[in-house]
Short mmCIF file of C-alpha atoms and ligand atoms in Angstrom, two decimals:
data_model
loop_
_atom_site.label_atom_id
_atom_site.label_comp_id
_atom_site.label_asym_id
_atom_site.label_seq_id
_atom_site.Cartn_x
_atom_site.Cartn_y
_atom_site.Cartn_z
CA UNK A 137 72.24 28.00 82.34
CA UNK A 138 69.43 30.05 83.79
CA UNK A 139 66.39 30.61 81.61
CA UNK A 140 67.92 34.03 81.10
CA UNK A 141 71.65 34.10 81.58
CA UNK A 142 74.56 36.52 81.79
CA UNK A 143 72.41 39.44 82.80
CA UNK A 144 70.43 39.80 86.04
CA UNK A 145 67.11 39.38 84.32
CA UNK A 146 64.32 37.70 86.29
CA UNK A 147 63.71 34.06 85.42
CA UNK A 148 60.43 33.05 83.91
CA UNK A 149 58.74 30.98 86.59
CA UNK A 150 57.26 27.61 85.80
CA UNK A 151 53.62 27.03 86.68
CA UNK A 152 52.92 24.10 88.95
CA UNK A 153 51.31 22.25 86.03
CA UNK A 154 54.49 22.18 83.90
CA UNK A 155 55.60 18.61 83.14
CA UNK A 156 58.98 17.40 81.95
CA UNK A 157 57.23 15.91 78.89
CA UNK A 158 56.58 19.40 77.55
CA UNK A 159 59.22 20.60 75.07
CA UNK A 160 61.64 22.95 76.81
CA UNK A 161 63.35 26.10 75.56
CA UNK A 162 66.38 27.67 77.18
CA UNK A 163 66.69 31.42 76.97
CA UNK A 164 69.70 33.71 77.17
CA UNK A 165 68.86 37.41 77.30
CA UNK A 166 71.52 40.06 76.72
CA UNK A 167 71.41 43.80 76.12
CA UNK A 168 69.35 46.82 77.01
CA UNK A 169 65.82 47.17 78.44
CA UNK A 170 64.33 47.17 74.92
CA UNK A 171 65.94 43.80 74.31
CA UNK A 172 64.67 42.70 77.70
CA UNK A 173 61.10 43.55 76.66
CA UNK A 174 61.62 41.57 73.45
CA UNK A 175 62.78 38.63 75.60
CA UNK A 176 59.71 38.95 77.79
CA UNK A 177 57.46 38.90 74.75
CA UNK A 178 59.08 35.77 73.37
CA UNK A 179 59.02 34.06 76.76
CA UNK A 180 55.35 34.98 77.16
CA UNK A 181 54.52 33.48 73.78
CA UNK A 182 56.53 30.36 74.55
CA UNK A 183 54.71 29.88 77.85
CA UNK A 184 51.32 30.69 76.31
CA UNK A 185 51.89 27.94 73.76
CA UNK A 186 52.81 25.42 76.46
CA UNK A 187 56.61 25.30 76.15
CA UNK A 188 58.59 24.92 79.36
CA UNK A 189 61.40 27.37 80.02
CA UNK A 190 64.46 25.30 80.93
CA UNK A 191 66.86 26.69 83.57
CA UNK A 192 69.89 24.71 82.32
CA UNK A 193 71.33 23.98 78.91
CA UNK A 194 71.08 20.23 79.45
CA UNK A 195 67.35 20.48 80.24
CA UNK A 196 66.55 22.45 77.07
CA UNK A 197 65.53 21.03 73.69
CA UNK A 198 66.81 24.19 72.09
CA UNK A 199 68.12 27.58 73.18
CA UNK A 200 67.13 31.09 72.08
CA UNK A 201 69.86 33.71 72.46
CA UNK A 202 68.65 37.32 72.41
CA UNK A 203 71.77 39.30 71.53
CA UNK A 204 73.07 42.85 71.77
CA UNK A 205 75.09 44.52 69.04
CA UNK A 206 75.41 48.04 70.35
CA UNK A 207 79.20 48.29 70.88
CA UNK A 208 82.13 45.99 70.10
CA UNK A 209 82.21 44.58 73.62
CA UNK A 210 78.49 43.67 73.37
CA UNK A 211 79.09 42.02 70.00
CA UNK A 212 81.90 39.95 71.47
CA UNK A 213 79.81 38.98 74.48
CA UNK A 214 76.87 38.02 72.25
CA UNK A 215 79.06 35.90 69.96
CA UNK A 216 80.53 34.16 73.02
CA UNK A 217 77.05 33.49 74.40
CA UNK A 218 76.00 31.91 71.09
CA UNK A 219 79.18 29.81 71.07
CA UNK A 220 78.53 28.64 74.63
CA UNK A 221 74.92 27.70 73.86
CA UNK A 222 76.04 25.76 70.78
CA UNK A 223 78.71 23.93 72.73
CA UNK A 224 76.42 23.11 75.64
CA UNK A 225 73.18 22.40 73.79
CA UNK A 226 73.77 22.42 70.03
CA UNK A 227 70.38 23.79 68.88
CA UNK A 228 70.41 27.58 68.90
CA UNK A 229 68.17 30.31 67.49
CA UNK A 230 69.67 33.80 67.52
CA UNK A 231 67.57 36.94 67.76
CA UNK A 232 68.05 40.58 68.78
CA UNK A 233 70.21 43.46 67.61
CA UNK A 234 73.21 41.39 66.58
CA UNK A 235 70.79 39.25 64.56
CA UNK A 236 70.39 42.23 62.23
CA UNK A 237 73.99 41.47 61.22
CA UNK A 238 73.07 38.02 60.03
CA UNK A 239 76.18 37.47 57.91
CA UNK A 240 78.46 38.19 60.87
CA UNK A 241 76.60 35.72 63.12
CA UNK A 242 76.52 33.01 60.46
CA UNK A 243 80.18 33.47 59.70
CA UNK A 244 81.15 33.14 63.36
CA UNK A 245 78.66 30.34 64.10
CA UNK A 246 77.49 28.56 60.94
CA UNK A 247 75.69 25.89 63.02
CA UNK A 248 72.97 28.21 64.39
CA UNK A 249 69.49 27.11 63.31
CA UNK A 250 68.19 30.58 62.47
CA UNK A 251 69.00 34.26 62.90
CA UNK A 252 66.37 36.98 63.29
CA UNK A 253 66.66 40.65 64.16
CA UNK A 254 65.24 42.69 67.04
CA UNK A 255 61.48 42.89 67.77
CA UNK A 256 60.97 39.61 65.94
CA UNK A 257 58.73 37.60 68.26
CA UNK A 258 56.73 36.12 65.40
CA UNK A 259 59.91 35.17 63.56
CA UNK A 260 61.43 33.52 66.59
CA UNK A 261 58.23 31.60 67.28
CA UNK A 262 58.12 30.37 63.71
CA UNK A 263 61.69 29.07 64.01
CA UNK A 264 60.89 27.46 67.36
CA UNK A 265 57.88 25.73 65.77
CA UNK A 266 60.05 24.54 62.91
CA UNK A 267 62.72 22.97 65.13
CA UNK A 268 60.64 22.06 68.17
CA UNK A 269 56.99 21.37 67.29
CA UNK A 270 54.57 23.12 69.60
CA UNK A 271 53.09 21.00 72.38
CA UNK A 272 49.56 19.75 72.06
CA UNK A 273 47.12 21.99 73.85
CA UNK A 274 43.52 20.81 74.17
CA UNK A 275 42.25 24.34 73.54
CA UNK A 276 44.61 25.91 71.00
CA UNK A 277 45.13 22.69 69.04
CA UNK A 278 41.47 22.81 68.07
CA UNK A 279 41.90 26.25 66.48
CA UNK A 280 43.51 26.15 63.02
CA UNK A 281 46.85 28.01 62.76
CA UNK A 282 45.33 30.62 60.45
CA UNK A 283 42.65 31.40 63.07
CA UNK A 284 38.88 31.32 62.68
CA UNK A 285 37.83 32.83 59.32
CA UNK A 286 34.43 33.93 58.14
CA UNK A 287 35.39 33.92 54.45
CA UNK A 288 35.37 30.80 52.23
CA UNK A 289 38.51 28.71 52.63
CA UNK A 290 40.12 29.91 49.39
CA UNK A 291 40.30 33.65 50.09
CA UNK A 292 40.97 35.77 53.14
CA UNK A 293 41.30 39.39 54.17
CA UNK A 294 44.69 40.46 55.48
CA UNK A 295 44.52 43.57 57.64
CA UNK A 296 47.88 45.34 57.66
CA UNK A 297 47.08 48.43 59.77
CA UNK A 298 44.43 50.03 61.91
CA UNK A 299 43.36 53.69 62.10
CA UNK A 300 44.09 56.60 59.79
CA UNK A 301 46.15 59.81 59.86
CA UNK A 302 43.90 61.65 57.39
CA UNK A 303 40.97 63.84 58.25
CA UNK A 304 38.55 63.50 55.33
CA UNK A 305 35.67 65.77 56.21
CA UNK A 306 32.97 63.21 55.44
CA UNK A 307 34.52 60.47 57.59
CA UNK A 308 34.68 59.79 61.32
CA UNK A 309 36.90 56.71 61.22
CA UNK A 310 39.96 58.50 62.68
CA UNK A 311 37.91 59.57 65.70
CA UNK A 312 36.60 56.03 66.12
CA UNK A 313 39.78 54.07 65.45
CA UNK A 314 42.56 56.56 66.11
CA UNK A 315 45.75 57.31 64.24
CA UNK A 316 47.41 54.85 61.86
CA UNK A 317 49.04 51.90 63.61
CA UNK A 318 50.83 49.57 61.21
CA UNK A 319 51.16 45.93 62.15
CA UNK A 320 54.76 44.64 62.25
CA UNK A 321 55.67 43.49 58.77
CA UNK A 322 56.97 40.13 60.08
CA UNK A 323 53.60 39.46 61.76
CA UNK A 324 51.67 40.37 58.60
CA UNK A 325 53.84 38.12 56.45
CA UNK A 326 53.66 35.31 58.97
CA UNK A 327 49.87 35.49 59.01
CA UNK A 328 49.79 35.60 55.21
CA UNK A 329 52.09 32.58 54.94
CA UNK A 330 49.93 30.65 57.47
CA UNK A 331 46.82 31.47 55.44
CA UNK A 332 48.44 30.27 52.23
CA UNK A 333 49.67 27.11 53.97
CA UNK A 334 46.07 26.51 55.11
CA UNK A 335 44.80 26.60 51.51
CA UNK A 336 44.01 30.28 50.95
CA UNK A 337 44.53 31.11 47.27
CA UNK A 338 43.76 34.82 47.33
CA UNK A 339 44.80 37.42 49.91
CA UNK A 340 42.85 40.68 50.03
CA UNK A 341 45.04 43.33 51.62
CA UNK A 342 43.03 45.89 53.57
CA UNK A 343 43.51 48.86 55.90
CA UNK A 344 42.13 52.41 55.97
CA UNK A 345 45.03 53.66 53.84
CA UNK A 346 47.18 50.89 52.43
CA UNK A 347 49.63 53.31 50.76
CA UNK A 348 50.47 54.75 54.18
CA UNK A 349 51.54 51.41 55.63
CA UNK A 350 54.61 51.93 57.81
CA UNK A 351 54.49 55.75 57.94
CA UNK A 352 53.83 55.62 61.70
CA UNK A 353 56.95 53.51 62.34
CA UNK A 354 59.08 55.41 59.80
CA UNK A 355 59.20 52.35 57.56
CA UNK A 356 61.06 50.42 60.27
CA UNK A 357 62.93 47.33 59.13
CA UNK A 358 61.33 44.11 60.33
CA UNK A 359 62.34 40.52 59.71
CA UNK A 360 60.70 37.66 57.95
CA UNK A 361 62.20 34.34 56.88
CA UNK A 362 65.56 35.54 58.24
CA UNK A 363 65.54 38.46 55.84
CA UNK A 364 65.10 42.15 56.61
CA UNK A 365 61.88 43.63 55.17
CA UNK A 366 60.88 47.27 55.57
CA UNK A 367 57.45 48.13 56.95
CA UNK A 368 56.42 49.75 53.68
CA UNK A 369 53.69 49.04 51.17
CA UNK A 370 56.10 48.45 48.29
CA UNK A 371 58.24 45.90 50.16
CA UNK A 372 55.19 44.23 51.70
CA UNK A 373 53.42 43.90 48.33
CA UNK A 374 56.51 42.34 46.80
CA UNK A 375 56.98 39.87 49.65
CA UNK A 376 53.29 38.91 49.61
CA UNK A 377 53.46 38.42 45.86
CA UNK A 378 56.08 35.71 46.42
CA UNK A 379 53.89 33.53 48.64
CA UNK A 380 52.23 31.65 45.79
CA UNK A 381 48.72 33.10 46.19
CA UNK A 382 46.92 35.91 44.40
CA UNK A 383 47.36 39.21 46.22
CA UNK A 384 44.85 42.03 45.73
CA UNK A 385 45.44 45.53 47.10
CA UNK A 386 42.53 47.58 48.43
CA UNK A 387 42.30 51.19 49.66
CA UNK A 388 45.40 52.42 47.89
CA UNK A 389 45.82 56.20 47.53
CA UNK A 390 47.48 57.46 44.37
CA UNK A 391 50.87 58.49 45.78
CA UNK A 392 54.02 58.30 43.65
CA UNK A 393 55.34 55.14 45.37
CA UNK A 394 52.29 53.22 44.10
CA UNK A 395 53.96 53.39 40.66
CA UNK A 396 56.65 51.08 42.07
CA UNK A 397 54.02 48.57 43.17
CA UNK A 398 52.46 48.60 39.70
CA UNK A 399 55.89 47.72 38.29
CA UNK A 400 55.98 44.55 40.51
CA UNK A 401 52.61 43.42 39.20
CA UNK A 402 54.30 41.39 36.50
CA UNK A 403 56.08 39.35 39.21
CA UNK A 404 54.57 36.59 41.34
CA UNK A 405 51.00 36.67 42.56
CA UNK A 406 50.51 40.42 42.92
CA UNK A 407 47.42 40.97 40.78
CA UNK A 408 47.21 43.82 38.27
CA UNK A 409 44.41 45.36 40.30
CA UNK A 410 44.18 48.48 42.41
CA UNK A 411 41.26 49.71 44.47
CA UNK A 412 41.79 53.48 44.66
CA UNK A 413 38.99 55.45 46.34
CA UNK A 414 39.23 58.74 44.42
CA UNK A 415 35.82 60.04 45.70
CA UNK A 416 35.84 63.02 43.31
CA UNK A 417 37.76 64.70 40.51
CA UNK A 418 37.11 68.41 41.04
CA UNK A 419 40.14 69.96 42.81
CA UNK A 420 37.86 72.26 44.82
CA UNK A 421 35.64 69.42 46.06
CA UNK A 422 38.69 67.26 46.85
CA UNK A 423 40.06 70.16 48.91
CA UNK A 424 36.74 70.48 50.75
CA UNK A 425 36.82 66.74 51.36
CA UNK A 426 40.46 67.01 52.57
CA UNK A 427 41.26 63.91 50.58
CA UNK A 428 44.69 62.30 50.71
CA UNK A 429 46.78 62.80 47.54
CA UNK A 430 44.38 65.55 46.41
CA UNK A 431 47.27 67.48 44.85
CA UNK A 432 48.22 64.60 42.55
CA UNK A 433 47.41 64.57 38.84
CA UNK A 434 45.31 61.42 39.03
CA UNK A 435 44.59 61.16 35.31
CA UNK A 436 48.29 61.31 34.45
CA UNK A 437 49.00 58.70 37.12
CA UNK A 438 46.29 56.36 35.77
CA UNK A 439 47.75 56.71 32.28
CA UNK A 440 51.20 55.82 33.60
CA UNK A 441 49.81 52.74 35.38
CA UNK A 442 48.03 51.65 32.21
CA UNK A 443 51.17 52.19 30.12
CA UNK A 444 53.12 49.98 32.57
CA UNK A 445 50.36 47.34 32.89
CA UNK A 446 47.82 47.58 30.06
CA UNK A 447 45.72 44.86 31.73
CA UNK A 448 45.51 46.60 35.12
CA UNK A 449 42.01 46.75 36.60
CA UNK A 450 41.23 49.97 38.44
CA UNK A 451 38.41 50.12 40.92
CA UNK A 452 37.21 53.26 42.67
CA UNK A 453 34.39 54.81 44.65
CA UNK A 454 32.87 58.27 44.35
CA UNK A 455 30.52 60.54 46.25
CA UNK A 456 27.88 62.47 44.32
CA UNK A 457 26.26 65.57 45.80
CA UNK A 458 28.94 66.53 48.34
CA UNK A 459 27.99 69.84 50.04
CA UNK A 460 28.57 72.75 47.65
CA UNK A 461 29.10 70.53 44.58
CA UNK A 462 27.97 72.54 41.55
CA UNK A 463 26.57 71.00 38.38
CA UNK A 464 29.80 72.04 36.62
CA UNK A 465 31.91 70.26 39.26
CA UNK A 466 29.78 67.15 38.96
CA UNK A 467 30.27 67.24 35.18
CA UNK A 468 34.01 67.53 35.80
CA UNK A 469 33.70 64.24 37.67
CA UNK A 470 31.84 62.64 34.74
CA UNK A 471 34.53 63.90 32.33
CA UNK A 472 37.19 62.36 34.59
CA UNK A 473 35.36 59.02 34.49
CA UNK A 474 35.20 59.15 30.68
CA UNK A 475 38.88 59.94 30.42
CA UNK A 476 40.06 57.52 33.13
CA UNK A 477 37.86 54.63 31.91
CA UNK A 478 37.93 52.99 35.32
CA UNK A 479 36.92 49.34 35.24
CA UNK A 480 34.92 49.08 38.44
CA UNK A 481 33.13 51.95 40.14
CA UNK A 482 30.82 52.38 43.10
CA UNK A 483 29.03 55.65 43.82
CA UNK A 484 27.15 56.88 46.88
CA UNK A 485 24.89 59.88 47.17
CA UNK A 486 26.47 62.03 49.90
CA UNK A 487 24.94 61.28 53.26
CA UNK A 488 25.90 63.20 56.40
CA UNK A 489 27.46 61.12 59.16
CA UNK A 490 26.94 62.34 62.72
CA UNK A 491 30.15 64.00 63.88
CA UNK A 492 31.65 64.53 60.39
CA UNK A 493 33.15 67.96 59.67
CA UNK A 494 31.49 68.11 56.23
CA UNK A 495 28.10 68.53 57.90
CA UNK A 496 29.04 72.12 58.68
CA UNK A 497 29.88 72.97 55.05
CA UNK A 498 27.50 75.31 53.26
CA UNK A 499 25.54 74.34 50.16
CA UNK A 500 23.82 71.08 51.15
CA UNK A 501 22.47 69.44 47.98
CA UNK A 502 18.81 68.34 47.97
CA UNK A 503 18.37 64.57 48.22
CA UNK A 504 16.66 64.36 44.81
CA UNK A 505 19.61 66.09 43.12
CA UNK A 506 22.16 63.90 44.90
CA UNK A 507 20.29 60.79 43.81
CA UNK A 508 19.90 62.04 40.25
CA UNK A 509 23.68 62.71 40.05
CA UNK A 510 24.45 59.28 41.49
CA UNK A 511 22.19 57.68 38.84
CA UNK A 512 23.81 59.65 36.01
CA UNK A 513 27.26 58.66 37.19
CA UNK A 514 26.38 54.98 37.41
CA UNK A 515 24.70 55.08 33.99
CA UNK A 516 27.86 56.48 32.43
CA UNK A 517 29.96 53.94 34.28
CA UNK A 518 27.83 51.08 33.02
CA UNK A 519 28.62 52.10 29.44
CA UNK A 520 32.33 52.32 30.26
CA UNK A 521 32.30 48.99 32.11
CA UNK A 522 30.45 47.19 29.29
CA UNK A 523 32.90 48.64 26.74
CA UNK A 524 35.93 47.53 28.73
CA UNK A 525 34.59 44.04 29.39
CA UNK A 526 33.78 43.54 25.66
CA UNK A 527 37.51 43.89 24.92
CA UNK A 528 38.18 40.77 26.94
CA UNK A 529 35.92 38.51 24.87
CA UNK A 530 38.03 35.88 23.09
CA UNK A 531 40.91 36.06 25.60
CA UNK A 532 42.03 33.23 27.89
CA UNK A 533 42.20 34.13 31.56
CA UNK A 534 43.03 32.40 34.83
CA UNK A 535 40.16 32.36 37.29
CA UNK A 536 39.60 31.25 40.87
CA UNK A 537 36.39 29.23 41.16
CA UNK A 538 34.11 30.37 43.99
CA UNK A 539 31.29 27.84 43.58
CA UNK A 540 30.14 25.06 41.29
CA UNK A 541 26.60 23.86 40.53
CA UNK A 542 24.86 21.96 37.75
CA UNK A 543 24.33 25.32 36.01
CA UNK A 544 28.09 25.93 35.87
CA UNK A 545 30.60 27.76 38.01
CA UNK A 546 30.89 31.23 39.42
CA UNK A 547 34.51 32.29 39.25
CA UNK A 548 36.58 35.44 39.46
CA UNK A 549 39.51 36.68 37.43
CA UNK A 550 42.12 39.26 38.39
CA UNK A 551 39.57 42.02 37.73
CA UNK A 552 37.04 40.75 40.25
CA UNK A 553 37.36 41.24 44.00
CA UNK A 554 34.84 39.12 45.90
CA UNK A 555 31.58 40.78 46.83
CA UNK A 556 32.19 44.14 45.16
CA UNK A 557 33.12 43.51 41.52
CA UNK A 558 31.70 41.36 38.76
CA UNK A 559 32.18 37.61 38.27
CA UNK A 560 32.93 35.15 35.48
CA UNK A 561 30.07 32.71 34.76
CA UNK A 562 31.68 29.54 33.45
CA UNK A 563 29.76 26.85 31.55
CA UNK A 564 29.54 23.45 33.33
CA UNK A 565 32.72 21.41 33.11
CA UNK A 566 34.15 18.52 35.17
CA UNK A 567 37.43 20.44 35.28
CA UNK A 568 36.01 23.12 37.59
CA UNK A 569 36.38 22.71 41.35
CA UNK A 570 35.31 25.21 43.99
CA UNK A 571 38.29 26.89 45.59
CA UNK A 572 40.68 25.95 42.75
CA UNK A 573 42.23 27.88 39.88
CA UNK A 574 41.18 27.19 36.28
CA UNK A 575 41.86 28.65 32.86
CA UNK A 576 38.87 29.80 30.84
CA UNK A 577 38.16 31.32 27.44
CA UNK A 578 35.92 34.40 27.61
CA UNK A 579 32.91 33.92 25.34
CA UNK A 580 30.71 36.90 26.21
CA UNK A 581 30.20 39.90 28.46
CA UNK A 582 27.53 42.21 29.83
CA UNK A 583 27.65 45.33 32.00
CA UNK A 584 29.53 43.83 34.96
CA UNK A 585 30.22 40.15 34.30
CA UNK A 586 31.92 37.84 31.82
CA UNK A 587 30.77 34.49 30.41
CA UNK A 588 33.37 31.84 29.72
CA UNK A 589 34.10 28.16 29.10
CA UNK A 590 36.80 26.03 30.72
CA UNK A 591 39.73 25.05 28.49
S1 SF4 B 1037 37.94 58.35 54.32
FE1 SF4 B 1037 39.78 59.58 54.76
S2 SF4 B 1037 39.80 59.85 57.00
FE2 SF4 B 1037 38.35 58.21 56.54
S3 SF4 B 1037 39.56 56.35 56.76
FE3 SF4 B 1037 39.62 56.92 54.57
S4 SF4 B 1037 41.45 58.19 54.32
FE4 SF4 B 1037 41.02 58.04 56.54
#
């Protein structure tokens, strides 16, 4: 068996340093040039991790078969190739287009170790690791599987996309980072699972526009754990929620499909928390800002979310003193805050960014007025926040403990994202351990934080 068989595909060459002691993978590549590129990616990863590519079945510790499922003849050929690899070697991982028809493959060849679909490098590598542990490498073995993290061990940011398709007039991110590029859903879920396996208890999902995840790839179906998963925020949120960690969604725009995500918040670890950067409430200012979802009735949407999940925490940010903002429009924003009763709010006085389109808008607001509006907004929000936190006094809540000292613990509940929201100050107790979950009874509150005791 060549490292790639049945099709005249170039063999992956062994470097001079390869030793027979290294675990060896055989590779059969079938199908079109797109499948060929998938094969190249997998082979590259295998080599980068120190696996040998075996030229014959008998030299391989397991065999990966990249299949084609385009027409009946290709299906037959792929099924035969799997059968041959099983007969000659016995340990076979199937990937590629026919892998998308998992039931068919499993019915024909129940002994295969795993079946993944096309473009599933991460999936294939995970299955290879499971059945043929990766060789020791003096460099990569020193790096933990979850990578090097700058956050404490118990929480981590999970970036699901880069760039942005919107053109908000106060922002230059699209010109700096380009259009939206969503990461493959299998890669995101694999990274998340590795983080959880490494002890992460809270995943903070971030991107420029989390609701838009997958738009650029038309919500393409990816694979994870042998199952198809669409590259879409709703499916991703649900899958992440099943990993056993808390999952917190940031930078979500209020599109209709977010309602679906709110419905999942009663399942698994998906926290009843949404960070929705509204930025303003006046329709005219939102139009000038060119904000995403500016045509939506945000108040009605918030009420629907609260009806579905009365305990949902809503966080947002606003800009005061955007060019042309009248006093009446600013008061419209204050009225929105009163009606929406958002839990967590940040507010910035508008500040021009070099290169932003908003700089050319007429009606620049004097700095003193911008600052005065920002102060008024935050003052109102403090009253709202204090009111909402008071309602939680007397309740029992799960918290994740960030740190412990002789003075007690600093912890966070579902309403508290690290670094930007409030915290829960818990009285000293031997039951509290940094990086672990605990249950506490809320005994008091102030403007941003709660006080509690361990139970
Ligand atoms: S502010 Fe607007 S343009 Fe900038 S990253 Fe966010 S959604 Fe995209």
